[in-house]
Short mmCIF file of C-alpha atoms in Angstrom, two decimals:
data_model
loop_
_atom_site.label_atom_id
_atom_site.label_comp_id
_atom_site.label_asym_id
_atom_site.label_seq_id
_atom_site.Cartn_x
_atom_site.Cartn_y
_atom_site.Cartn_z
CA MET A 1 5.92 0.21 13.05
CA CYS A 2 4.23 -0.83 9.90
CA GLY A 3 6.36 -4.19 8.64
CA ARG A 4 3.10 -5.06 5.60
CA THR A 5 1.16 -3.08 3.01
CA ALA A 6 -0.86 -4.17 -0.19
CA CYS A 7 -1.14 -2.84 -3.41
CA THR A 8 -3.67 -4.27 -5.52
CA LEU A 9 -3.30 -2.51 -8.47
CA ASP A 10 -1.50 -3.18 -11.92
CA PRO A 11 1.05 -0.70 -13.54
CA GLU A 12 -1.50 1.31 -15.66
CA GLU A 13 -3.87 1.16 -12.84
CA VAL A 14 -1.03 2.82 -10.61
CA SER A 15 -0.19 5.64 -12.79
CA ARG A 16 -4.00 6.79 -13.08
CA ALA A 17 -5.01 6.64 -10.06
CA SER A 18 -1.30 8.49 -9.38
CA ARG A 19 -2.34 12.25 -10.61
CA TYR A 20 0.04 14.89 -8.89
CA ARG A 21 -0.47 19.25 -9.46
CA THR A 22 2.88 20.90 -10.69
CA ARG A 23 4.12 23.77 -9.26
CA GLY A 24 1.62 25.69 -11.80
CA GLY A 25 -1.33 23.72 -10.15
CA GLN A 26 -1.44 21.75 -14.13
CA ASN A 27 -2.59 17.98 -13.08
CA ARG A 28 -0.70 15.80 -14.46
CA ARG A 29 -0.38 11.80 -15.02
CA PRO A 30 3.24 9.95 -13.66
CA ARG A 31 4.67 7.33 -15.93
CA TRP A 32 6.55 4.81 -15.55
CA ARG A 33 10.71 5.00 -15.38
CA ASP A 34 11.50 2.91 -18.50
CA GLY A 35 11.75 -0.75 -17.56
CA ASP A 36 9.98 -0.60 -13.80
CA ALA A 37 6.23 -0.99 -14.79
CA ASP A 38 8.00 -4.90 -15.27
CA LYS A 39 9.40 -5.41 -11.92
CA TYR A 40 6.70 -3.92 -9.84
CA ARG A 41 3.87 -7.08 -8.63
CA PRO A 42 0.80 -6.57 -7.32
CA SER A 43 -0.19 -8.34 -3.92
CA TYR A 44 -2.39 -8.28 -1.25
CA ASN A 45 0.40 -8.93 1.53
CA LYS A 46 3.55 -7.08 0.75
CA SER A 47 6.28 -7.39 2.86
CA PRO A 48 9.87 -6.27 2.86
CA GLN A 49 12.11 -6.83 0.02
CA SER A 50 9.48 -7.01 -1.92
CA CYS A 51 9.02 -3.80 -4.72
CA SER A 52 6.25 -1.43 -3.97
CA PRO A 53 5.65 1.67 -6.33
CA VAL A 54 6.92 4.80 -5.74
CA LEU A 55 6.43 7.81 -6.74
CA LEU A 56 9.23 11.15 -6.68
CA SER A 57 10.13 14.05 -8.99
CA HIS A 58 11.81 12.65 -12.41
CA ARG A 59 14.87 15.06 -11.32
CA HIS A 60 16.72 11.83 -9.47
CA PHE A 61 17.01 10.25 -12.73
CA ASP A 62 17.12 12.92 -15.18
CA LYS A 63 19.40 16.08 -14.49
CA ASP A 64 17.08 18.15 -16.63
CA ALA A 65 13.80 17.57 -15.92
CA PRO A 66 11.56 20.38 -14.54
CA VAL A 67 12.28 18.44 -10.41
CA ASP A 68 8.02 19.38 -10.45
CA GLN A 69 7.63 16.44 -12.78
CA CYS A 70 7.30 13.25 -11.11
CA VAL A 71 7.71 9.77 -11.96
CA LEU A 72 7.18 6.11 -11.12
CA ALA A 73 9.68 3.73 -9.86
CA ALA A 74 9.70 -0.14 -8.44
CA MET A 75 11.87 -0.10 -5.86
CA ARG A 76 13.05 -2.50 -3.06
CA TRP A 77 11.25 -2.26 0.55
CA GLY A 78 14.53 -1.75 3.15
CA LEU A 79 16.96 0.78 2.52
CA VAL A 80 20.38 -0.31 1.78
CA PRO A 81 22.70 2.40 2.60
CA ALA A 82 24.71 4.00 -0.17
CA TRP A 83 28.18 3.81 1.99
CA PHE A 84 27.31 -0.50 3.01
CA GLN A 85 29.98 -2.50 1.07
CA ASP A 86 29.10 -5.84 1.79
CA SER A 87 27.23 -7.44 -1.34
CA ASP A 88 24.65 -9.42 0.81
CA PRO A 89 21.96 -6.47 2.88
CA ARG A 90 20.91 -9.12 4.72
CA THR A 91 24.07 -8.81 6.87
CA MET A 92 22.84 -6.05 7.67
CA LYS A 93 22.81 -5.45 11.91
CA PHE A 94 20.07 -3.50 11.75
CA SER A 95 16.19 -3.23 10.50
CA THR A 96 15.77 -0.47 7.86
CA ASN A 97 12.19 -0.82 7.13
CA ASN A 98 11.05 1.68 9.45
CA CYS A 99 12.34 5.33 10.18
CA ARG A 100 10.99 7.23 13.49
CA SER A 101 10.72 10.41 12.41
CA GLU A 102 12.12 11.99 15.93
CA SER A 103 15.86 10.05 14.76
CA LEU A 104 15.48 10.84 11.09
CA LEU A 105 18.42 13.10 11.11
CA HIS A 106 20.38 11.23 13.81
CA LYS A 107 21.05 8.04 11.87
CA LYS A 108 23.47 8.34 9.14
CA THR A 109 21.51 5.50 7.44
CA PHE A 110 18.89 8.19 6.62
CA LYS A 111 19.98 11.75 7.77
CA ASP A 112 22.31 11.38 4.62
CA PRO A 113 19.53 10.83 1.60
CA PHE A 114 16.89 13.15 3.30
CA LEU A 115 19.32 16.09 3.65
CA LYS A 116 20.31 15.19 -0.67
CA GLY A 117 16.58 15.54 -0.96
CA GLN A 118 16.09 12.07 -1.35
CA ARG A 119 12.30 11.66 -0.78
CA CYS A 120 9.27 9.83 -1.77
CA VAL A 121 5.63 9.14 -1.43
CA VAL A 122 5.41 5.03 -1.19
CA LEU A 123 2.11 4.17 -3.16
CA ALA A 124 -0.32 0.94 -1.32
CA ASP A 125 -3.88 0.59 -1.09
CA GLY A 126 -3.50 0.01 2.79
CA PHE A 127 -0.76 -1.40 5.52
CA TYR A 128 -1.78 -3.80 8.04
CA GLU A 129 -0.68 -3.71 11.64
CA TRP A 130 -1.61 -6.41 14.15
CA ARG A 131 -3.60 -4.86 18.20
CA ARG A 132 -2.29 -7.43 20.48
CA GLN A 133 -5.29 -9.02 22.56
CA GLY A 134 -3.36 -11.33 25.61
CA LYS A 135 -1.40 -13.61 23.76
CA GLU A 136 -3.00 -13.75 20.94
CA LYS A 137 -2.27 -10.43 18.22
CA GLN A 138 -5.52 -9.01 15.88
CA PRO A 139 -4.53 -7.98 12.35
CA TYR A 140 -5.68 -4.83 11.09
CA PHE A 141 -6.15 -2.96 7.56
CA ILE A 142 -6.07 0.50 7.55
CA TYR A 143 -6.36 2.85 4.58
CA PHE A 144 -7.76 6.48 3.42
CA PRO A 145 -11.61 6.50 3.22
CA GLN A 146 -13.83 5.50 0.23
CA THR A 147 -15.89 7.37 -1.28
CA GLN A 148 -19.77 6.62 -3.03
CA THR A 149 -18.06 8.07 -6.40
CA GLN A 150 -15.32 5.68 -6.21
CA THR A 151 -15.27 2.69 -7.83
CA GLY A 152 -12.82 0.25 -5.72
CA PRO A 153 -9.22 -1.29 -7.52
CA GLY A 154 -9.17 -1.31 -10.63
CA GLU A 155 -12.36 -0.55 -11.74
CA ALA A 156 -12.00 3.04 -13.94
CA GLY A 157 -14.61 5.68 -13.39
CA ARG A 158 -15.73 8.97 -13.45
CA ASP A 159 -16.92 11.18 -11.18
CA PRO A 160 -20.50 12.24 -12.16
CA GLY A 161 -20.74 14.82 -14.38
CA ASP A 162 -17.53 15.50 -13.97
CA GLY A 163 -16.83 13.37 -16.92
CA GLU A 164 -13.16 13.90 -18.14
CA SER A 165 -10.52 15.90 -17.01
CA ARG A 166 -8.14 18.17 -20.35
CA GLU A 167 -4.82 18.74 -19.39
CA GLU A 168 -2.44 20.47 -21.89
CA GLU A 169 -1.30 16.92 -22.94
CA GLY A 170 -5.02 16.45 -23.75
CA GLU A 171 -8.17 14.96 -22.81
CA GLN A 172 -7.29 12.28 -19.38
CA GLU A 173 -9.60 9.59 -18.00
CA GLN A 174 -10.50 11.16 -14.76
CA TRP A 175 -9.94 8.19 -11.75
CA SER A 176 -12.44 7.90 -9.63
CA GLY A 177 -11.35 4.10 -8.45
CA TRP A 178 -9.75 3.00 -5.02
CA ARG A 179 -7.78 5.18 -3.50
CA LEU A 180 -4.48 4.80 -2.55
CA LEU A 181 -2.27 5.97 0.41
CA THR A 182 0.57 7.69 -0.01
CA ILE A 183 3.07 7.52 2.82
CA ALA A 184 5.81 9.64 2.80
CA GLY A 185 9.06 7.87 2.39
CA LEU A 186 12.72 8.15 1.99
CA PHE A 187 15.01 5.97 -0.75
CA GLU A 188 18.29 5.51 -1.76
CA ARG A 189 20.41 4.05 -4.30
CA TRP A 190 22.92 1.49 -3.65
CA THR A 191 25.55 -0.40 -6.34
CA PRO A 192 26.88 -3.81 -4.83
CA PRO A 193 29.86 -4.76 -5.42
CA GLY A 194 31.39 -5.83 -8.41
CA SER A 195 28.05 -4.53 -10.49
CA GLU A 196 27.71 -1.52 -12.43
CA GLU A 197 23.82 -2.18 -11.93
CA PRO A 198 22.10 0.19 -9.19
CA VAL A 199 19.34 -0.61 -6.79
CA TYR A 200 16.71 1.66 -5.67
CA THR A 201 15.95 1.04 -1.85
CA TYR A 202 13.74 2.08 -0.08
CA THR A 203 12.03 3.35 3.92
CA VAL A 204 8.76 4.13 5.37
CA ILE A 205 9.05 6.88 7.60
CA THR A 206 6.60 7.08 11.00
CA VAL A 207 5.46 8.72 13.43
CA ASP A 208 3.46 8.76 16.38
CA ALA A 209 -0.10 7.13 15.80
CA ALA A 210 -3.00 8.75 15.45
CA PRO A 211 -5.72 9.55 18.42
CA ASN A 212 -7.83 6.77 15.72
CA LEU A 213 -5.37 3.94 15.48
CA HIS A 214 -3.44 3.98 19.00
CA SER A 215 -5.89 1.42 20.40
CA ILE A 216 -4.57 -1.15 17.44
CA HIS A 217 -0.35 0.73 17.36
CA ASP A 218 1.03 3.28 18.92
CA ARG A 219 3.19 4.66 15.96
CA MET A 220 1.72 4.46 11.90
CA PRO A 221 3.72 5.59 8.40
CA ALA A 222 3.75 9.25 7.73
CA VAL A 223 0.67 9.62 5.09
CA LEU A 224 0.75 13.01 3.15
CA ASP A 225 -2.92 13.86 3.06
CA GLY A 226 -3.89 15.50 -0.54
CA GLU A 227 -2.59 16.32 -3.47
CA ALA A 228 -0.61 19.75 -1.51
CA ASP A 229 1.32 17.32 0.62
CA VAL A 230 2.49 15.48 -1.91
CA ARG A 231 3.84 18.11 -4.12
CA ARG A 232 5.54 19.73 -1.39
CA TRP A 233 7.32 16.71 0.39
CA LEU A 234 8.53 15.37 -3.46
CA ASP A 235 9.59 19.07 -4.50
CA PHE A 236 13.28 18.92 -2.49
CA GLY A 237 14.00 22.12 -5.42
CA GLU A 238 11.30 24.30 -3.59
CA VAL A 239 10.73 22.71 -0.02
CA LYS A 240 13.80 22.55 2.06
CA SER A 241 14.27 19.38 4.06
CA LEU A 242 13.67 21.35 7.49
CA ASP A 243 10.32 22.20 6.28
CA ALA A 244 9.53 19.15 4.71
CA LEU A 245 9.49 17.79 8.50
CA LYS A 246 6.84 19.82 9.39
CA LEU A 247 4.35 17.19 6.62
CA LEU A 248 5.40 14.42 9.44
CA GLN A 249 2.31 14.42 10.97
CA PRO A 250 -0.15 11.80 12.51
CA THR A 251 -3.39 11.67 10.43
CA ASN A 252 -6.67 11.04 11.99
CA LEU A 253 -8.16 10.86 9.00
CA LEU A 254 -7.55 6.64 8.17
CA THR A 255 -10.21 4.11 8.46
CA PHE A 256 -9.96 0.42 9.76
CA HIS A 257 -11.80 -2.77 10.00
CA PRO A 258 -10.04 -6.52 11.24
CA VAL A 259 -8.60 -9.10 8.86
CA SER A 260 -8.39 -12.48 8.97
CA SER A 261 -4.95 -14.27 10.46
CA LEU A 262 -3.75 -15.44 7.49
CA VAL A 263 -2.62 -12.43 6.90
CA ASN A 264 0.48 -13.34 8.99
CA ASN A 265 1.70 -15.07 7.25
CA SER A 266 3.59 -13.94 3.87
CA ARG A 267 3.20 -16.32 1.41
CA ASN A 268 -0.40 -16.04 1.65
CA ASN A 269 -1.22 -13.89 -1.49
CA SER A 270 -4.97 -13.76 -2.03
CA PRO A 271 -8.25 -11.65 -1.25
CA GLU A 272 -8.95 -12.89 1.98
CA CYS A 273 -5.83 -11.26 3.39
CA LEU A 274 -8.18 -7.55 2.99
CA GLN A 275 -11.49 -9.10 3.58
CA PRO A 276 -13.20 -7.47 6.86
CA VAL A 277 -14.44 -10.78 9.11
CA ASP A 278 -16.49 -10.24 12.02
CA LEU A 279 -14.99 -10.35 15.28
CA GLN A 280 -18.68 -10.14 17.07
CA ALA A 281 -17.43 -7.08 18.88
CA LYS A 282 -19.95 -4.75 20.00
CA LYS A 283 -19.17 -2.09 18.00
CA GLU A 284 -20.79 -0.80 15.13
CA PRO A 285 -18.37 -0.88 12.09
CA THR A 286 -17.64 2.26 9.99
CA ALA A 287 -18.79 3.34 6.93
CA SER A 288 -15.77 2.26 4.99
CA SER A 289 -16.15 -1.37 7.06
CA LYS A 290 -18.99 -1.86 5.74
CA MET A 291 -18.53 -0.74 2.19
CA MET A 292 -15.68 -2.51 1.66
CA ARG A 293 -17.44 -5.78 3.17
CA SER A 294 -20.19 -4.87 0.60
CA TRP A 295 -17.65 -5.16 -1.99
CA LEU A 296 -15.52 -8.07 -1.15
CA ASN A 297 -19.10 -9.59 -0.72
CA ASN A 298 -21.31 -9.01 -3.86
CA SER A 299 -19.92 -11.74 -5.68
CA SER A 300 -21.20 -15.46 -6.01
CA THR A 301 -19.42 -17.71 -3.98
CA SER A 302 -18.81 -20.09 -7.13
CA LYS A 303 -16.86 -17.25 -7.99
CA ARG A 304 -14.86 -17.03 -5.12
CA SER A 305 -14.46 -20.99 -5.08
CA GLN A 306 -12.73 -20.81 -8.91
CA GLU A 307 -10.19 -18.14 -7.38
CA PRO A 308 -6.46 -20.29 -7.61
CA GLY A 309 -5.73 -20.75 -4.12
CA ALA A 310 -2.85 -18.96 -2.43
CA GLU A 311 0.69 -20.87 -1.82
CA GLN A 312 0.63 -21.95 1.22
CA GLY A 313 4.60 -22.55 2.04
CA PRO A 314 6.53 -22.03 5.49
CA ALA A 315 6.19 -18.44 7.29
CA THR A 316 8.11 -15.26 5.71
CA ALA A 317 8.24 -11.99 7.20
CA GLN A 318 6.00 -12.82 10.23
CA GLU A 319 4.73 -10.35 11.84
CA PRO A 320 7.11 -10.29 15.61
CA GLY A 321 4.27 -12.67 18.12
CA ALA A 322 2.13 -13.12 15.97
CA LYS A 323 1.39 -17.06 14.88
CA ALA A 324 1.10 -18.33 11.41
CA ASP A 325 -2.22 -20.35 11.09
CA ARG A 326 -1.26 -23.27 8.57
CA GLY A 327 -3.12 -25.96 9.70
CA PRO A 328 -6.93 -26.95 8.65
CA SER A 329 -8.67 -23.78 10.39
CA THR A 330 -7.39 -21.65 7.57
CA ALA A 331 -6.18 -23.64 4.44
CA GLN A 332 -9.88 -24.81 3.28
CA GLU A 333 -11.58 -26.62 0.30
CA PRO A 334 -12.41 -24.42 -3.02
CA GLY A 335 -15.61 -23.44 -2.27
CA ALA A 336 -15.36 -23.75 1.17
CA LYS A 337 -17.53 -20.69 2.57
CA ALA A 338 -15.38 -19.21 5.32
CA ASP A 339 -16.76 -18.22 8.21
CA ARG A 340 -16.36 -14.53 8.39
CA GLY A 341 -19.68 -12.84 8.92
CA PRO A 342 -22.69 -11.63 7.26
CA SER A 343 -22.17 -13.29 4.00
CA THR A 344 -24.66 -10.43 2.32
CA ALA A 345 -23.95 -7.27 1.80
CA GLN A 346 -26.34 -5.22 3.03
CA GLU A 347 -27.74 -1.53 3.44
CA PRO A 348 -27.22 0.54 7.07
CA GLY A 349 -29.38 -0.92 9.99
CA ALA A 350 -30.92 -4.03 7.83
CA LYS A 351 -30.56 -7.31 10.03
CA ALA A 352 -28.07 -9.92 8.62
CA ASP A 353 -30.47 -13.27 7.30
CA ARG A 354 -28.62 -15.84 7.99
CA GLY A 355 -30.86 -19.14 7.85
CA PRO A 356 -30.24 -22.11 6.07
CA GLY A 357 -30.67 -21.36 2.37
CA ALA A 358 -31.09 -17.89 2.81
CA LYS A 359 -29.82 -15.56 -1.14
CA ALA A 360 -27.37 -12.94 -1.52
CA ASP A 361 -28.83 -10.05 -2.06
CA ARG A 362 -26.40 -8.93 -5.23
CA GLY A 363 -27.96 -5.35 -5.19
CA PRO A 364 -27.53 -3.23 -8.06
CA ALA A 365 -26.19 -4.36 -11.15
CA ASP A 366 -23.29 -1.49 -10.47
CA SER A 367 -22.88 -2.72 -6.95
CA GLY A 368 -19.35 -5.30 -5.92
CA PRO A 369 -17.05 -3.73 -8.29
CA LEU A 370 -14.27 -4.68 -5.85
CA HIS A 371 -15.13 -8.23 -4.89
CA ARG A 372 -15.22 -8.26 -9.22
CA TRP A 373 -11.82 -7.04 -9.72
CA LEU A 374 -10.39 -8.96 -7.14
CA GLN A 375 -11.56 -11.55 -9.03
CA GLY A 376 -10.23 -10.84 -12.43
CA SER A 377 -7.41 -13.46 -13.53
CA SER A 378 -5.07 -11.22 -15.61
CA LYS A 379 -4.84 -9.07 -12.73
CA LYS A 380 -4.59 -11.61 -10.26
CA PRO A 381 -0.88 -10.94 -8.15
CA ARG A 382 1.83 -13.84 -8.42
CA LEU A 383 1.98 -15.29 -5.50
CA SER A 384 5.03 -15.36 -2.85
CA VAL A 385 6.05 -11.83 -3.22
CA GLY A 386 7.21 -12.24 0.11
CA THR A 387 10.31 -14.11 -0.51
CA GLU A 388 11.46 -11.79 -3.20
CA GLU A 389 15.50 -11.22 -2.50
CA LEU A 390 17.79 -7.98 -3.70
CA PRO A 391 20.39 -8.57 -5.89
CA GLY A 392 23.31 -10.16 -4.20
CA ALA A 393 21.72 -12.25 -1.73
CA SER A 394 21.96 -16.10 -1.57
#
């Protein structure tokens, strides 16, 4: 299953990070559908019923648009069938947050939009999944490995020696920030009774977990790896439905790291949700996990204490079986240091200096871009994203 994601880029950055190729090989940057950029809210902790950025063919909105031209839209997580007649989607007696690839053609809710070519790509920094450990569940953040040339979410950069890429529409800056996950999904257009305004909703398609993720959970989102797979999934004019099904395969390319139980409660929306934590495991962390820790920890504690705290409230959309940690052990006074392992980012093989009064090695001037981005007040995600409701819900 996939019940929680993070997407922390602002609308402009999502557009720059979602470049795609047309049938002719042209590299294009998608534009937001009119008004949708304002509907999307970045978040460290997105749950069903919140809006996410979705990439799809512009032909779904404009019949005269080329089928291989893509557009960005903000859609609600949790597919509402077009034939649903109640004004309140919460009365549905089944969950549509996820769709198993194996049963996609056997359930009317998913079969109808799939055969109509209503395929989309859900964009996210990564997704959260929980590993059961006895009576408890340990959350993990799962994402594409990030290379050294990538600078982290929100930090625009250029590929070394590449400068700017030229297109037919002019020179464009090459995105070298955080590589977004590209997840296969289906969308539907539902008009609530008594309303003329359609609501666009989507579901995440899932497959069997890849071998490297199976120890965490037996299912995973169907991740499309690379521009070619994304183009084929979205191009419903050239790639027919049965051929598109072949693209839904487990990918063994993802990496992950453990995170705090703060993410269990969807009201918690802060950088700590995706910050790596030290489980004191014998297994050495992966290179991508070390890089993530370096990005997050290369900023002073004083800066971190200035970030407004996430609003704490009753648990909503909580992972089944996971206990929300609402006590004093997680809600800390501003400036308090969380015990999350080494407080300094180190080169591989270096020993952590955890003695009293040890100062963090801030590294070179261009280090720590992810953490600096997370502290950007102008890009701070809105709180309580998980409490958004569909129109018609009371």
